[in-house]
Each structure stands twice: as C-alpha cells, then as structure tokens.
mmCIF file of C-alpha atoms in Angstrom:
data_model
loop_
_atom_site.group_PDB
_atom_site.id
_atom_site.type_symbol
_atom_site.label_atom_id
_atom_site.label_comp_id
_atom_site.label_asym_id
_atom_site.label_seq_id
_atom_site.Cartn_x
_atom_site.Cartn_y
_atom_site.Cartn_z
ATOM 1 C CA MET A 1 126.029 154.194 110.737
ATOM 2 C CA LYS A 2 122.746 153.262 109.107
ATOM 3 C CA ARG A 3 124.877 152.377 105.891
ATOM 4 C CA ARG A 4 126.813 150.128 107.757
ATOM 5 C CA LEU A 5 124.463 148.219 109.597
ATOM 6 C CA GLY A 6 122.202 147.798 106.067
ATOM 7 C CA TRP A 7 125.682 146.644 104.620
ATOM 8 C CA LEU A 8 126.134 144.005 107.308
ATOM 9 C CA ALA A 9 122.544 142.522 106.968
ATOM 10 C CA ALA A 10 122.921 142.443 103.031
ATOM 11 C CA GLY A 11 126.402 141.484 103.184
ATOM 12 C CA LEU A 12 125.313 138.219 105.512
ATOM 13 C CA VAL A 13 122.620 137.317 102.973
ATOM 14 C CA VAL A 14 124.900 137.869 100.125
ATOM 15 C CA GLY A 15 127.108 135.493 101.924
ATOM 16 C CA LEU A 16 124.591 132.674 102.107
ATOM 17 C CA ALA A 17 123.675 133.416 98.170
ATOM 18 C CA ALA A 18 126.992 132.930 97.161
ATOM 19 C CA ASP A 19 127.515 129.691 98.788
ATOM 20 C CA MET A 20 124.344 128.416 96.947
ATOM 21 C CA LEU A 21 125.776 130.065 93.705
ATOM 22 C CA HIS A 22 129.339 128.806 94.009
ATOM 23 C CA PRO A 23 129.027 125.409 96.101
ATOM 24 C CA ALA A 24 132.725 124.373 94.992
ATOM 25 C CA LEU A 25 134.288 127.783 96.266
ATOM 26 C CA ALA A 26 131.894 127.625 99.483
ATOM 27 C CA GLN A 27 133.245 124.154 100.641
ATOM 28 C CA THR A 28 136.545 125.882 101.148
ATOM 29 C CA ASP A 29 137.161 126.775 104.643
ATOM 30 C CA LEU A 30 140.441 128.260 106.227
ATOM 31 C CA PRO A 31 142.998 126.898 106.566
ATOM 32 C CA LEU A 32 143.275 125.991 103.071
ATOM 33 C CA LYS A 33 145.007 122.495 102.355
ATOM 34 C CA PRO A 34 147.432 123.835 101.145
ATOM 35 C CA PRO A 35 147.338 127.451 100.367
ATOM 36 C CA GLU A 36 148.860 128.545 97.340
ATOM 37 C CA ILE A 37 151.771 130.946 97.932
ATOM 38 C CA VAL A 38 151.971 133.505 95.025
ATOM 39 C CA SER A 39 154.878 135.835 94.999
ATOM 40 C CA ALA A 40 156.335 138.657 92.716
ATOM 41 C CA ASP A 41 159.288 140.897 93.218
ATOM 42 C CA ALA A 42 158.131 144.037 95.054
ATOM 43 C CA SER A 43 158.957 146.250 92.187
ATOM 44 C CA ALA A 44 156.285 144.732 90.152
ATOM 45 C CA PHE A 45 153.700 146.733 92.212
ATOM 46 C CA LEU A 46 155.522 149.950 91.721
ATOM 47 C CA ILE A 47 153.389 151.702 88.933
ATOM 48 C CA PRO A 48 154.003 155.243 87.341
ATOM 49 C CA ARG A 49 150.997 157.508 88.188
ATOM 50 C CA GLU A 50 150.021 157.962 84.492
ATOM 51 C CA GLN A 51 149.935 154.219 83.947
ATOM 52 C CA LEU A 52 147.428 153.568 87.089
ATOM 53 C CA SER A 53 143.753 152.964 86.006
ATOM 54 C CA SER A 54 140.730 155.086 86.194
ATOM 55 C CA GLN A 55 137.080 155.168 85.709
ATOM 56 C CA GLU A 56 137.905 157.162 82.506
ATOM 57 C CA SER A 57 140.882 154.898 80.932
ATOM 58 C CA ASP A 58 139.363 151.745 82.470
ATOM 59 C CA PRO A 59 135.445 152.044 83.442
ATOM 60 C CA TYR A 60 134.246 149.890 86.277
ATOM 61 C CA LEU A 61 132.569 146.684 84.945
ATOM 62 C CA PHE A 62 129.945 144.922 86.741
ATOM 63 C CA MET A 63 129.580 141.424 85.247
ATOM 64 C CA GLY A 64 131.204 142.621 82.123
ATOM 65 C CA ASN A 65 128.984 145.652 81.591
ATOM 66 C CA VAL A 66 130.187 149.355 81.904
ATOM 67 C CA MET A 67 128.567 150.532 85.079
ATOM 68 C CA ASP A 68 127.344 153.739 84.216
ATOM 69 C CA PRO A 69 123.767 155.751 84.376
ATOM 70 C CA SER A 70 122.304 153.110 81.819
ATOM 71 C CA GLN A 71 122.674 150.540 84.192
ATOM 72 C CA PRO A 72 119.782 149.678 86.585
ATOM 73 C CA ARG A 73 122.258 149.599 89.454
ATOM 74 C CA TRP A 74 124.038 152.829 88.722
ATOM 75 C CA SER A 75 122.577 154.446 92.089
ATOM 76 C CA GLU A 76 124.033 151.686 93.828
ATOM 77 C CA PHE A 77 127.426 151.830 92.669
ATOM 78 C CA GLU A 78 127.714 155.651 91.722
ATOM 79 C CA PRO A 79 128.863 156.696 95.444
ATOM 80 C CA ASN A 80 131.633 154.169 95.417
ATOM 81 C CA ILE A 81 132.773 155.158 91.625
ATOM 82 C CA THR A 82 132.777 158.890 92.438
ATOM 83 C CA ARG A 83 134.577 158.338 95.858
ATOM 84 C CA PHE A 84 137.200 155.784 94.047
ATOM 85 C CA PRO A 85 137.409 157.346 90.618
ATOM 86 C CA ASP A 86 141.130 156.230 89.963
ATOM 87 C CA THR A 87 143.975 153.929 91.995
ATOM 88 C CA SER A 88 145.209 156.318 93.315
ATOM 89 C CA SER A 89 142.160 157.046 95.523
ATOM 90 C CA CYS A 90 142.355 153.659 96.645
ATOM 91 C CA LEU A 91 145.868 153.767 98.088
ATOM 92 C CA MET A 92 147.311 155.140 101.586
ATOM 93 C CA PRO A 93 147.156 158.986 101.777
ATOM 94 C CA ASP A 94 150.878 159.250 101.676
ATOM 95 C CA GLU A 95 151.167 157.320 98.473
ATOM 96 C CA ARG A 96 148.750 159.148 96.426
ATOM 97 C CA GLY A 97 151.044 162.109 95.461
ATOM 98 C CA ARG A 98 154.057 160.129 94.371
ATOM 99 C CA ASP A 99 155.068 159.620 90.656
ATOM 100 C CA VAL A 100 155.564 155.989 91.111
ATOM 101 C CA GLN A 101 153.045 154.446 93.517
ATOM 102 C CA ASN A 102 153.155 151.135 95.313
ATOM 103 C CA LEU A 103 150.092 149.115 95.028
ATOM 104 C CA LEU A 104 150.851 147.009 97.788
ATOM 105 C CA ASN A 105 150.043 150.241 99.877
ATOM 106 C CA PHE A 106 146.140 149.766 99.696
ATOM 107 C CA ASP A 107 144.044 152.088 102.140
ATOM 108 C CA TRP A 108 142.124 149.161 103.751
ATOM 109 C CA LYS A 109 140.604 151.652 106.484
ATOM 110 C CA ALA A 110 139.076 153.720 103.686
ATOM 111 C CA MET A 111 136.787 151.005 102.726
ATOM 112 C CA GLU A 112 133.439 151.271 104.286
ATOM 113 C CA GLY A 113 131.511 148.338 102.411
ATOM 114 C CA LEU A 114 132.086 145.613 99.869
ATOM 115 C CA GLN A 115 131.104 147.736 97.029
ATOM 116 C CA ASP A 116 134.134 149.917 97.835
ATOM 117 C CA ILE A 117 136.194 146.878 98.225
ATOM 118 C CA GLU A 118 134.755 145.995 94.688
ATOM 119 C CA VAL A 119 135.594 149.063 92.852
ATOM 120 C CA CYS A 120 139.094 149.415 94.458
ATOM 121 C CA VAL A 121 140.205 146.018 93.781
ATOM 122 C CA PHE A 122 138.992 146.303 90.216
ATOM 123 C CA ARG A 123 141.209 149.526 89.887
ATOM 124 C CA VAL A 124 144.410 147.680 91.357
ATOM 125 C CA ALA A 125 143.378 144.576 88.947
ATOM 126 C CA HIS A 126 143.729 146.858 85.924
ATOM 127 C CA SER A 127 146.479 148.718 86.792
ATOM 128 C CA LEU A 128 148.507 145.642 87.261
ATOM 129 C CA ASP A 129 146.878 144.174 84.170
ATOM 130 C CA ASP A 130 148.079 140.626 84.891
ATOM 131 C CA VAL A 131 146.457 138.100 86.588
ATOM 132 C CA GLN A 132 149.458 136.455 88.251
ATOM 133 C CA LEU A 133 150.606 139.470 89.610
ATOM 134 C CA LEU A 134 147.187 140.317 90.940
ATOM 135 C CA ARG A 135 147.195 136.864 92.724
ATOM 136 C CA ALA A 136 150.614 137.820 94.146
ATOM 137 C CA TRP A 137 148.845 141.145 95.110
ATOM 138 C CA MET A 138 146.052 139.585 97.018
ATOM 139 C CA THR A 139 148.476 136.899 98.594
ATOM 140 C CA ALA A 140 150.457 140.190 100.171
ATOM 141 C CA GLN A 141 147.254 141.525 101.137
ATOM 142 C CA GLY A 142 146.489 138.483 103.349
ATOM 143 C CA TYR A 143 144.393 136.526 101.176
ATOM 144 C CA GLN A 144 144.933 132.723 100.203
ATOM 145 C CA ILE A 145 144.143 131.740 96.778
ATOM 146 C CA ALA A 146 141.703 128.720 96.898
ATOM 147 C CA ASP A 147 143.757 125.991 96.483
ATOM 148 C CA GLY A 148 145.159 127.707 93.056
ATOM 149 C CA ARG A 149 141.722 126.774 91.285
ATOM 150 C CA GLN A 150 140.459 128.794 88.416
ATOM 151 C CA PHE A 151 137.231 127.714 86.975
ATOM 152 C CA CYS A 152 136.638 128.151 83.121
ATOM 153 C CA SER A 153 133.693 127.623 81.163
ATOM 154 C CA ASP A 154 133.820 126.527 77.478
ATOM 155 C CA MET A 155 130.739 128.993 76.550
ATOM 156 C CA TYR A 156 131.784 132.060 75.063
ATOM 157 C CA ASP A 157 129.785 134.535 73.024
ATOM 158 C CA GLU A 158 132.188 136.400 70.636
ATOM 159 C CA SER A 159 129.183 139.289 70.620
ATOM 160 C CA PHE A 160 130.441 139.941 74.335
ATOM 161 C CA PRO A 161 134.193 140.184 74.567
ATOM 162 C CA ASN A 162 133.633 141.205 78.197
ATOM 163 C CA GLN A 163 131.906 137.927 79.243
ATOM 164 C CA GLY A 164 133.491 136.372 82.373
ATOM 165 C CA VAL A 165 134.556 132.643 81.053
ATOM 166 C CA CYS A 166 136.916 131.979 84.103
ATOM 167 C CA SER A 167 137.131 132.993 87.676
ATOM 168 C CA PHE A 168 139.164 132.247 90.615
ATOM 169 C CA GLU A 169 138.604 133.244 94.454
ATOM 170 C CA GLY A 170 140.903 134.645 97.555
ATOM 171 C CA ILE A 171 139.936 134.031 100.984
ATOM 172 C CA MET A 172 140.562 136.034 103.754
ATOM 173 C CA ALA A 173 140.102 135.063 107.785
ATOM 174 C CA PRO A 174 137.091 137.180 109.184
ATOM 175 C CA ASP A 175 139.408 138.505 112.026
ATOM 176 C CA LEU A 176 141.689 139.791 109.639
ATOM 177 C CA PHE A 177 139.483 141.182 107.630
ATOM 178 C CA ALA A 178 137.714 143.102 110.377
ATOM 179 C CA GLU A 179 141.036 144.228 111.549
ATOM 180 C CA LYS A 180 142.200 145.545 108.126
ATOM 181 C CA THR A 181 138.979 147.381 107.323
ATOM 182 C CA SER A 182 137.003 150.377 109.164
ATOM 183 C CA ILE A 183 133.739 148.655 108.224
ATOM 184 C CA PHE A 184 133.177 147.258 111.917
ATOM 185 C CA GLU A 185 134.803 149.830 114.138
ATOM 186 C CA GLU A 186 131.608 151.867 114.854
ATOM 187 C CA MET A 187 129.278 148.722 114.955
ATOM 188 C CA SER A 188 127.046 148.338 118.023
ATOM 189 C CA LEU A 189 127.882 145.534 120.095
ATOM 190 C CA PRO A 190 124.911 143.252 119.438
ATOM 191 C CA TRP A 191 125.917 143.654 115.631
ATOM 192 C CA ARG A 192 129.432 142.932 116.188
ATOM 193 C CA LEU A 193 128.665 139.965 118.330
ATOM 194 C CA ILE A 194 126.366 138.453 115.327
ATOM 195 C CA TYR A 195 129.283 139.215 112.827
ATOM 196 C CA ARG A 196 131.713 137.460 115.033
ATOM 197 C CA LYS A 197 129.357 134.378 115.459
ATOM 198 C CA ALA A 198 128.051 134.200 111.866
ATOM 199 C CA ALA A 199 131.084 135.119 109.862
ATOM 200 C CA ARG A 200 133.553 132.362 108.469
ATOM 201 C CA ARG A 201 135.556 134.086 105.785
ATOM 202 C CA HIS A 202 135.759 136.961 103.384
ATOM 203 C CA GLY A 203 135.893 136.068 99.760
ATOM 204 C CA LEU A 204 137.080 137.830 96.709
ATOM 205 C CA GLN A 205 135.823 136.492 93.431
ATOM 206 C CA PHE A 206 136.978 137.368 89.946
ATOM 207 C CA GLY A 207 135.425 136.957 86.669
ATOM 208 C CA LEU A 208 138.061 136.907 84.031
ATOM 209 C CA SER A 209 137.240 137.433 80.247
ATOM 210 C CA GLU A 210 138.537 135.134 77.619
ATOM 211 C CA THR A 211 141.683 137.489 77.510
ATOM 212 C CA MET A 212 141.987 137.040 81.010
ATOM 213 C CA GLN A 213 141.092 140.686 81.931
ATOM 214 C CA VAL A 214 139.073 141.106 84.962
ATOM 215 C CA VAL A 215 135.525 142.323 83.992
ATOM 216 C CA ASP A 216 133.791 141.469 87.521
ATOM 217 C CA VAL A 217 135.140 141.580 91.225
ATOM 218 C CA PHE A 218 132.557 139.952 93.725
ATOM 219 C CA ALA A 219 133.438 140.754 97.351
ATOM 220 C CA THR A 220 131.404 138.659 100.023
ATOM 221 C CA VAL A 221 131.326 137.706 103.811
ATOM 222 C CA ASP A 222 130.180 134.145 103.883
ATOM 223 C CA THR A 223 128.407 132.814 106.743
ATOM 224 C CA GLU A 224 127.667 129.679 108.644
ATOM 225 C CA SER A 225 125.091 127.787 106.815
#
C-alpha cells in the first residue's frame, strides 16, 4: 500500500513536470478535437508466442539506453522488468499459454504503477514492431492519439542509434484509467479524492528512433496546473 501511495504522489509531480517538459502536448485536453481513430484488422494483433518480445530478445530501453545493472536507475526498474520479463506476462492469464497470443488482451489489472505500464507497453510495442499497429493497439485500449501529431527533430547522433528523434502521445481519460488498472482500488479515501480532483488525464508518450523503433515509453498522470 505504501508503494502505491508513494507512486501516486510521484505520479502527480511527474504529471506537472511533463506539462513543463512537453507544453505542446500538455495543452491537449480530452476530448480531443477531433480524435484520430486508428484501426487495424484484429488478426494483426495475433502473434505466435515465439515471436513475442522479451527482455532477452528486446531489452527494455529507458531513453534509448538498455536498462541493466549498469544504469543508475536500475534499482527502480528491476522489480518491473523481473515481474514482466516478456510480452506474455503482460497479457491476461488465459492468453499466456496460447501458441498464438492476442496482444489486445492486455492485463490492465496487473498494472500496479506507471513503471509496470511503461515496461509492458514497451514489450507490446516491440512485439508489434510497427508504429501504425501500435497506434491502433492504443486506440483499441481506449487511448486517443493526440490529434495525430508526431513530433520529430532534425538532430540525430549516428553514434547513438537508439536516440529518440520522434515522439507521439496517446491520452486516456482519468476515470477510464482508474477503471482499467488496479492502481487505485486499495487507496484510502483521502488519496482517492485528491486523485479525482487533481487528475485530468493519463498519457503515454513514445520516443521513436530514426528507424521508427520504440526506444522510450513515458507514462504520466497529468494534473491541473
């Protein structure tokens, strides 16, 4: 429980920081005008188990860097990476044993914090291995793509191929986010009221490399400024 309360306080601060770091994105409130509807055939999300990404095949990246014991923030991410070592572990229990797994059956109730979401969505993104499919997956999960906007920079360092040069964001209404996840279920009433009053959206921001590979996932709960 202490872990969850600590996450909420941190999440509210991170949300405010995200507004300062991404002012263009922070100006977008629900409902989007107009929301972008991205779709794909349902069969596109059926992936053979042997083709799903894992920590071994596609190590989790934090700002383009492999998150391993050499990284200063390894102690923060190690529990999440250990708990969700592959894409299957992020799916509903009934899905995990299938030879072909449906990535739409994401186990939201297993998400106990923002870093769980970051790790698991990274796993899904690398299993899909296609930005348009990822955007369609997000739409199916209840996100709205922020006006279809994708921001890119012309700054690229060839010595750092995992550098994020483009980004886009998906937004979810806070009530839907609270309903889908288990993050707030055991929260005491005062903290729940604080969240309901302060939270205005949940966001997922993606960093993309020059080859359009996901190299960073940043989850936020943005608050009223």
